[in-house]
Short mmCIF file of C-alpha atoms in Angstrom, two decimals:
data_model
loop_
_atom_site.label_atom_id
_atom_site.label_comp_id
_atom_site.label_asym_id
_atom_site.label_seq_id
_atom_site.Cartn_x
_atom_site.Cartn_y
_atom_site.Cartn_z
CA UNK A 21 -16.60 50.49 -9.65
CA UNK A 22 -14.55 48.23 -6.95
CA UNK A 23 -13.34 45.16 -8.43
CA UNK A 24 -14.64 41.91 -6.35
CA UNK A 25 -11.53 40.10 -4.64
CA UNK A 26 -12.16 36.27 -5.13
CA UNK A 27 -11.43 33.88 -2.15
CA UNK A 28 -9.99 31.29 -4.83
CA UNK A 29 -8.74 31.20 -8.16
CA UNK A 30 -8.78 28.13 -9.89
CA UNK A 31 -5.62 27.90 -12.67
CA UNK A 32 -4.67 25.97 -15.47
CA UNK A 33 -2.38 23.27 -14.79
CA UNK A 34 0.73 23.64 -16.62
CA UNK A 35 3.75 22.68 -14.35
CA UNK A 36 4.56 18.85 -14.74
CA UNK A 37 4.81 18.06 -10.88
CA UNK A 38 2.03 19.85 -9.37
CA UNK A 39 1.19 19.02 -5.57
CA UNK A 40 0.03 21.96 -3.85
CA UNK A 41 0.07 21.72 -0.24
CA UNK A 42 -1.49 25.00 0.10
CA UNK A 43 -4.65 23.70 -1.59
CA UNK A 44 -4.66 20.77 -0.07
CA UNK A 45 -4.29 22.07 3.31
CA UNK A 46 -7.55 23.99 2.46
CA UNK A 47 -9.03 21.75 1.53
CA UNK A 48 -8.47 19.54 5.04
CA UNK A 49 -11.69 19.05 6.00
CA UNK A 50 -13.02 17.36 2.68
CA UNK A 51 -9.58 15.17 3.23
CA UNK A 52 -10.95 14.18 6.17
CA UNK A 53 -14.43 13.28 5.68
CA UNK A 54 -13.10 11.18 2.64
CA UNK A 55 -10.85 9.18 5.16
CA UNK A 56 -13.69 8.46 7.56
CA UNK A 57 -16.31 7.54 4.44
CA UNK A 58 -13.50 4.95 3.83
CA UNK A 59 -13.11 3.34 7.18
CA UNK A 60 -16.73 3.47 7.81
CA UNK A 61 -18.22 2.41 4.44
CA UNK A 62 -15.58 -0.89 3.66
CA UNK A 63 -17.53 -3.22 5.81
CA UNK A 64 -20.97 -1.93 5.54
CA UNK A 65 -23.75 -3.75 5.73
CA UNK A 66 -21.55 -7.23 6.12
CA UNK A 67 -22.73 -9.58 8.67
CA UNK A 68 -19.12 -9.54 10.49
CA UNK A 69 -18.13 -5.73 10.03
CA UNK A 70 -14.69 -4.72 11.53
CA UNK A 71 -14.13 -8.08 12.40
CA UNK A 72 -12.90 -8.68 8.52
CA UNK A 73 -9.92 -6.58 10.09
CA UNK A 74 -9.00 -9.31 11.77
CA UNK A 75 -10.05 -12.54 9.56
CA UNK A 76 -8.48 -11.67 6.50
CA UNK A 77 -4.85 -11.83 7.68
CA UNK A 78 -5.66 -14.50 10.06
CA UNK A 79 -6.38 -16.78 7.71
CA UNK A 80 -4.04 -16.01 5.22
CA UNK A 81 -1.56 -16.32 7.66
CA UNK A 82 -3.44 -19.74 8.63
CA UNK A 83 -3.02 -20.82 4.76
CA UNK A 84 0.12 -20.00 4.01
CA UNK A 85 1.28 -21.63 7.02
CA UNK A 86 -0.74 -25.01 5.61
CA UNK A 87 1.00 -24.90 2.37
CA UNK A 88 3.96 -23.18 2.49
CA UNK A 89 5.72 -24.35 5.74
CA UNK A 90 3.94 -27.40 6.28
CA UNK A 91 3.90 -29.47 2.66
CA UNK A 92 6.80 -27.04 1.15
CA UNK A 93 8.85 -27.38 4.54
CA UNK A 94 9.62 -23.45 3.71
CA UNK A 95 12.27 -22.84 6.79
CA UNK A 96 11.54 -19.75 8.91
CA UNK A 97 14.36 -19.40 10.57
CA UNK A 98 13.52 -20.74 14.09
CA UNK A 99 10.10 -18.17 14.60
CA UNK A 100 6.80 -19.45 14.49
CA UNK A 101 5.96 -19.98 10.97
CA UNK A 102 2.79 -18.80 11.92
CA UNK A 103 4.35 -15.88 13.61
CA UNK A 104 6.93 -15.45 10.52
CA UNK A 105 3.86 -15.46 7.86
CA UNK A 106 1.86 -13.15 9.64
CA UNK A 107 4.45 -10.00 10.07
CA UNK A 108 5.04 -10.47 6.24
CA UNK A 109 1.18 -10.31 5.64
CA UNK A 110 0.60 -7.34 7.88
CA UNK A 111 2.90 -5.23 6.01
CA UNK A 112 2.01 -6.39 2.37
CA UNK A 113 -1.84 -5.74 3.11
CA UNK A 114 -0.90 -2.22 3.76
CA UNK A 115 0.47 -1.76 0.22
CA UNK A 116 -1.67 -3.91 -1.69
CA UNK A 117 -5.23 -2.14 -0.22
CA UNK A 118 -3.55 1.02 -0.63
CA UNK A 119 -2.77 0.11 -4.94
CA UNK A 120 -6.36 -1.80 -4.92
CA UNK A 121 -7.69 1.31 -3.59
CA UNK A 122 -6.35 4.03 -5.45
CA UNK A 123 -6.75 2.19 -8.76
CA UNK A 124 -9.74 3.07 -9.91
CA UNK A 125 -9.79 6.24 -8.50
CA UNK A 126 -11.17 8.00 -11.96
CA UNK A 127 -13.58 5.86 -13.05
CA UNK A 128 -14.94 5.08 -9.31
CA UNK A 129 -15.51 8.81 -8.68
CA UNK A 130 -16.13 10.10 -12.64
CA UNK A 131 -19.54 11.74 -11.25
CA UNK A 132 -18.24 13.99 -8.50
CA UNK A 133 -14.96 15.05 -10.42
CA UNK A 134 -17.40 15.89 -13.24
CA UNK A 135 -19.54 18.30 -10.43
CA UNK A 136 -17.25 19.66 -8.05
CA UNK A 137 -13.78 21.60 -8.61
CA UNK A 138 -11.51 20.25 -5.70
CA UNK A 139 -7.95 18.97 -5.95
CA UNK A 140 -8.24 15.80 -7.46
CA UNK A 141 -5.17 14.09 -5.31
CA UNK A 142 -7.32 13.97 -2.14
CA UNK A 143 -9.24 11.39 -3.13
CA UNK A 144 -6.18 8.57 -3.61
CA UNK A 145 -4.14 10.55 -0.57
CA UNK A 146 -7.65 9.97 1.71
CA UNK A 147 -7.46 5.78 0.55
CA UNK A 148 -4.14 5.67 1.86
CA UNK A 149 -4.05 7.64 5.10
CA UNK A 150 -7.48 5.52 5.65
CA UNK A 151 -5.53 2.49 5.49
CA UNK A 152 -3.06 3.39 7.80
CA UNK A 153 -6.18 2.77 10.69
CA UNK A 154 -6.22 -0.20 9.02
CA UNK A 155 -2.73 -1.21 8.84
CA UNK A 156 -2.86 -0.32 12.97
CA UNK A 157 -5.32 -2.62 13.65
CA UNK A 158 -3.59 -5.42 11.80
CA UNK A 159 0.05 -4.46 13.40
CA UNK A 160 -2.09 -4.61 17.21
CA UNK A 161 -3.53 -8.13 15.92
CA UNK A 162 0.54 -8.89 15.10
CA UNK A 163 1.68 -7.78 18.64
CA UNK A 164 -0.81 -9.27 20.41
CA UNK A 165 0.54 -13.10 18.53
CA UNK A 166 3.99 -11.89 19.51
CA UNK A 167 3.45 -11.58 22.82
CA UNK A 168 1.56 -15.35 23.00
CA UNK A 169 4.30 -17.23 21.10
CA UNK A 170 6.81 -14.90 23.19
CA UNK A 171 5.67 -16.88 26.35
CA UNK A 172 5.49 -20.39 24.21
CA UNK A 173 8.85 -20.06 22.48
CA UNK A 174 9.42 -19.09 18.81
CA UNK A 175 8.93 -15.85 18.75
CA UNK A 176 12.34 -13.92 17.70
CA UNK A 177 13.09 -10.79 19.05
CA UNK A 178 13.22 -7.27 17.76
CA UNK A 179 15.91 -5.04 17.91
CA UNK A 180 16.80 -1.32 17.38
CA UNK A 181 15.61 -1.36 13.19
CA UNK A 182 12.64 -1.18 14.61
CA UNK A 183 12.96 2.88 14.63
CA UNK A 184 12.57 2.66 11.52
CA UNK A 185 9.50 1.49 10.96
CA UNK A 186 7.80 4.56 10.07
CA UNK A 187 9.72 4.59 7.11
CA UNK A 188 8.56 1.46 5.51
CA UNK A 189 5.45 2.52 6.13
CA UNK A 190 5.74 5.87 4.29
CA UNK A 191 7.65 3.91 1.38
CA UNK A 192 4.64 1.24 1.05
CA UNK A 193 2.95 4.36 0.84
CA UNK A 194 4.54 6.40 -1.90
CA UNK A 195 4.76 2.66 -4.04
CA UNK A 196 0.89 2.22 -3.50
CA UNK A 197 -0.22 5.27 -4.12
CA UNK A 198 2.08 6.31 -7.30
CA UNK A 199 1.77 3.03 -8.98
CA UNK A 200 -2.27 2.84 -8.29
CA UNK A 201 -2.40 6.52 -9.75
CA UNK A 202 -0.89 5.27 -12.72
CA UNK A 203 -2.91 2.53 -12.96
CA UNK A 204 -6.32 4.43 -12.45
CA UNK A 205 -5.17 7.07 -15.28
CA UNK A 206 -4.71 4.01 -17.60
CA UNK A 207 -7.98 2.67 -16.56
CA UNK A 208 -9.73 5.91 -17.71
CA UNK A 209 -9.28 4.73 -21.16
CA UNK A 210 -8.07 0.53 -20.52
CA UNK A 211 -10.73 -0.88 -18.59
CA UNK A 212 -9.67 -4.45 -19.05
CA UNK A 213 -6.22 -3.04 -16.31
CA UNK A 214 -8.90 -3.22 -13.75
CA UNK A 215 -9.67 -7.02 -14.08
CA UNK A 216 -5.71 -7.60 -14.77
CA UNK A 217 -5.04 -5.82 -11.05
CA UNK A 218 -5.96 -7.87 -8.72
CA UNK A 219 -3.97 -11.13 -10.57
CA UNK A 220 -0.85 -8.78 -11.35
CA UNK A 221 -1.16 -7.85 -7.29
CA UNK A 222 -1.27 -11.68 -6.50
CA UNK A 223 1.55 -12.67 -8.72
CA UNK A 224 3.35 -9.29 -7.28
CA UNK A 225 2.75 -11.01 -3.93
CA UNK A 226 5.15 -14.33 -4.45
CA UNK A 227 7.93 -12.33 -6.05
CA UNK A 228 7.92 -10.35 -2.99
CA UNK A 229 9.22 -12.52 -0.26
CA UNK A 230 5.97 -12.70 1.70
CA UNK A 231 5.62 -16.73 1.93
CA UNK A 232 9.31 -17.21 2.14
CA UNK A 233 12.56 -15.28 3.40
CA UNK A 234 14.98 -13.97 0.89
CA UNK A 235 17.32 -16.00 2.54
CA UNK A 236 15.70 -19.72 1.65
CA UNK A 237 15.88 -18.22 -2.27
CA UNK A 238 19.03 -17.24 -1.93
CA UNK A 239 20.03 -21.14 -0.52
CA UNK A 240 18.12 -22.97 -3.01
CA UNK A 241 20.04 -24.76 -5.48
CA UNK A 242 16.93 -24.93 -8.12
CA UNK A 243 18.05 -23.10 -11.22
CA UNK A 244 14.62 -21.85 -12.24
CA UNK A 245 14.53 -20.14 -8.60
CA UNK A 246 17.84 -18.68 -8.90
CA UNK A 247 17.14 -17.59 -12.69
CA UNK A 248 14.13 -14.94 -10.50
CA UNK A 249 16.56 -14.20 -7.66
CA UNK A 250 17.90 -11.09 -9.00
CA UNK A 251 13.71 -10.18 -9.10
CA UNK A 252 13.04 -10.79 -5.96
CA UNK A 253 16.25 -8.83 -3.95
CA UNK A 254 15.90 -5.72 -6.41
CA UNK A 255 12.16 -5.61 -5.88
CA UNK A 256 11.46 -2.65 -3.68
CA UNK A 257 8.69 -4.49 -1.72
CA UNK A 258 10.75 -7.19 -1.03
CA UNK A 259 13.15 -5.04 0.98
CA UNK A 260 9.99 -3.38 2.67
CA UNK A 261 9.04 -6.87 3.87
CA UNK A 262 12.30 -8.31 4.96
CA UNK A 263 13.33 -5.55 6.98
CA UNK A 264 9.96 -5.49 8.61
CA UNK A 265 10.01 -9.00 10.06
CA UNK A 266 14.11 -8.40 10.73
CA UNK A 267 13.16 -5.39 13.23
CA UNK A 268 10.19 -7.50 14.70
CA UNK A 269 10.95 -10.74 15.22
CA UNK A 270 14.63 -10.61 14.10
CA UNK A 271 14.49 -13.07 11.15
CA UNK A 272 15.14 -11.55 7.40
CA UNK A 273 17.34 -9.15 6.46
CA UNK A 274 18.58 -5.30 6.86
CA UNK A 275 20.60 -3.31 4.83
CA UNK A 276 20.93 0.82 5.12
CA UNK A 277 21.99 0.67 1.39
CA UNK A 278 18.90 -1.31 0.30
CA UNK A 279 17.01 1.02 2.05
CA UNK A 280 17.91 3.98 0.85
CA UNK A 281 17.46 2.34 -2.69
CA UNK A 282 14.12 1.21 -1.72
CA UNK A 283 12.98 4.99 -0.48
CA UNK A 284 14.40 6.22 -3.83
CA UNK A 285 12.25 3.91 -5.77
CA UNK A 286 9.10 5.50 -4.06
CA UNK A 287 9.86 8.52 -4.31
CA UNK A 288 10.48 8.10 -8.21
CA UNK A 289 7.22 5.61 -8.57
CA UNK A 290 5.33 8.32 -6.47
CA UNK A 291 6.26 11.26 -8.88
CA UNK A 292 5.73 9.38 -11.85
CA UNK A 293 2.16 9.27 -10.58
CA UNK A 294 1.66 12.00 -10.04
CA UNK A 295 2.89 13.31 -13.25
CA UNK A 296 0.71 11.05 -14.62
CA UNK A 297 -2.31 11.79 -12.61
CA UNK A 298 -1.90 15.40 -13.33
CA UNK A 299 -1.91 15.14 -16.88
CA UNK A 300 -5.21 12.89 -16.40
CA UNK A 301 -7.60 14.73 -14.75
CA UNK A 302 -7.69 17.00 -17.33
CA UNK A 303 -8.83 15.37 -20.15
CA UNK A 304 -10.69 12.10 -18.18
CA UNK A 305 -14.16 12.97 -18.13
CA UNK A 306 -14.45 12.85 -22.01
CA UNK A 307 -12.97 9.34 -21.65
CA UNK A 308 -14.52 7.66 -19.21
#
């Protein structure tokens, strides 16, 4: 009697870092249709929609403007402090949507993972490359501001870091997505992390340089600010942030050794998650 060839095999996972490409590759199609259920299902049956694409970092931009720059006289270096507020925002939205939306992952989607064998890692890769049509939207909002207080004055200019802008991008990536995969294999049995997340993001946010430049900490003669100084410049997202609004609008600060730091750090946070992740999924449906 022939023996039946099978298309797939499904094996035990035993290696500690496990990311198939292969599998994922094959699996390109459900990758997809995850990434469009995510752009198309956010704003849903809201009155405004896609506009919330454009509110949200509008008005943050708006408040922090209010209270940073005009009753903390925050200096911003001769831009806009509009301008200045709004290129940090853009960049920290990416990474904070992408850890808010990976997260959860486990418990959000417990009933599928419990039905259907596919590799579990789309699901938190689909959030993030999702957010990147986000994140394009928000940068378009950013140029189009540029070019308005480019005409008015106090703008900045960018120079040639701005090459390198993919690569923040991929490191606000790998941050998001490994620390929000450790966070949503913690949830599967802690589900009080998932009400501590969104006030650890918000506390992540001010010790990240996005209301202020690294240089007005690094002037301030307060002692408690200088006490969380050496916070804020080793804090990967920090870097991330400065080096964004250095190559746009030429205010903040740029250093290839920081960098490279900063790309190590993601790659290390991303593995960890995945480790993590991997040792998850196969034990999480008794737990959650």
């Amino acid at each position: 009697m022939k023996q039946e060839e099978w298309l797939y095999e499904i094996k035990p996972k035993t290696a500690l870092i496990r990311l198939n490409f292969q599998e994922i590759w094959r699996y390109r199609d459900l990758l997809i249709l995850f990434v469009k259920r995510d752009i198309i299902t956010v704003y849903k049956q809201t009155i405004l929609g896609p506009l919330w694409y454009l509110i949200q970092p509008l008005f943050t931009s708006v408040i922090f403007t209010l209270v940073f720059n005009g009753f903390g006289n925050i200096d911003t270096g001769g831009v806009n402090p509009f301008l200045f507020n709004l290129a940090g925002i853009t960049i920290w939205n990416y990474f904070r949507d992408c850890l808010n939306g990976t997260s959860n992952t486990f418990v959000q989607n417990a009933g599928i993972f419990g039905k259907v064998y596919f590799p579990r890692v789309i699901v938190p890769m689909s959030v993030t490359v999702s957010n990147v049509f986000k994140l394009g939207i928000q940068v378009l909002i950013f140029v189009v501001f540029y070019i308005y207080f480019a005409f008015k004055g106090g703008a900045g200019s960018p120079n040639e870091a701005l090459v390198l802008f993919p690569v923040y991008v991929v490191v606000m990536a790998l941050i998001g997505l490994g620390a929000g995969m450790i966070i949503s294999s913690a949830t599967t049995k802690y589900r009080d992390l998932t009400v501590l997340v969104g006030f650890g993001v918000q506390l992540l946010m001010y010790i990240s340089a996005v209301p202020y430049s690294l240089q007005e900490i690094q002037a301030s003669d307060k002692e408690w600010v200088q006490k969380a100084l050496p916070i804020i410049e080793w804090n990967p997202l920090t870097q991330v942030i400065e080096g964004f609004r250095y190559m746009t609008i030429g205010v903040g600060s740029f250093d290839m050794g920081m960098l490279v730091y900063t790309c190590g750090i993601g790659v290390v946070v991303f593995l960890l998650g995945l480790i993590v992740f991997n040792r998850t999924e196969r034990s999480f449906i008794d737990t959650v």
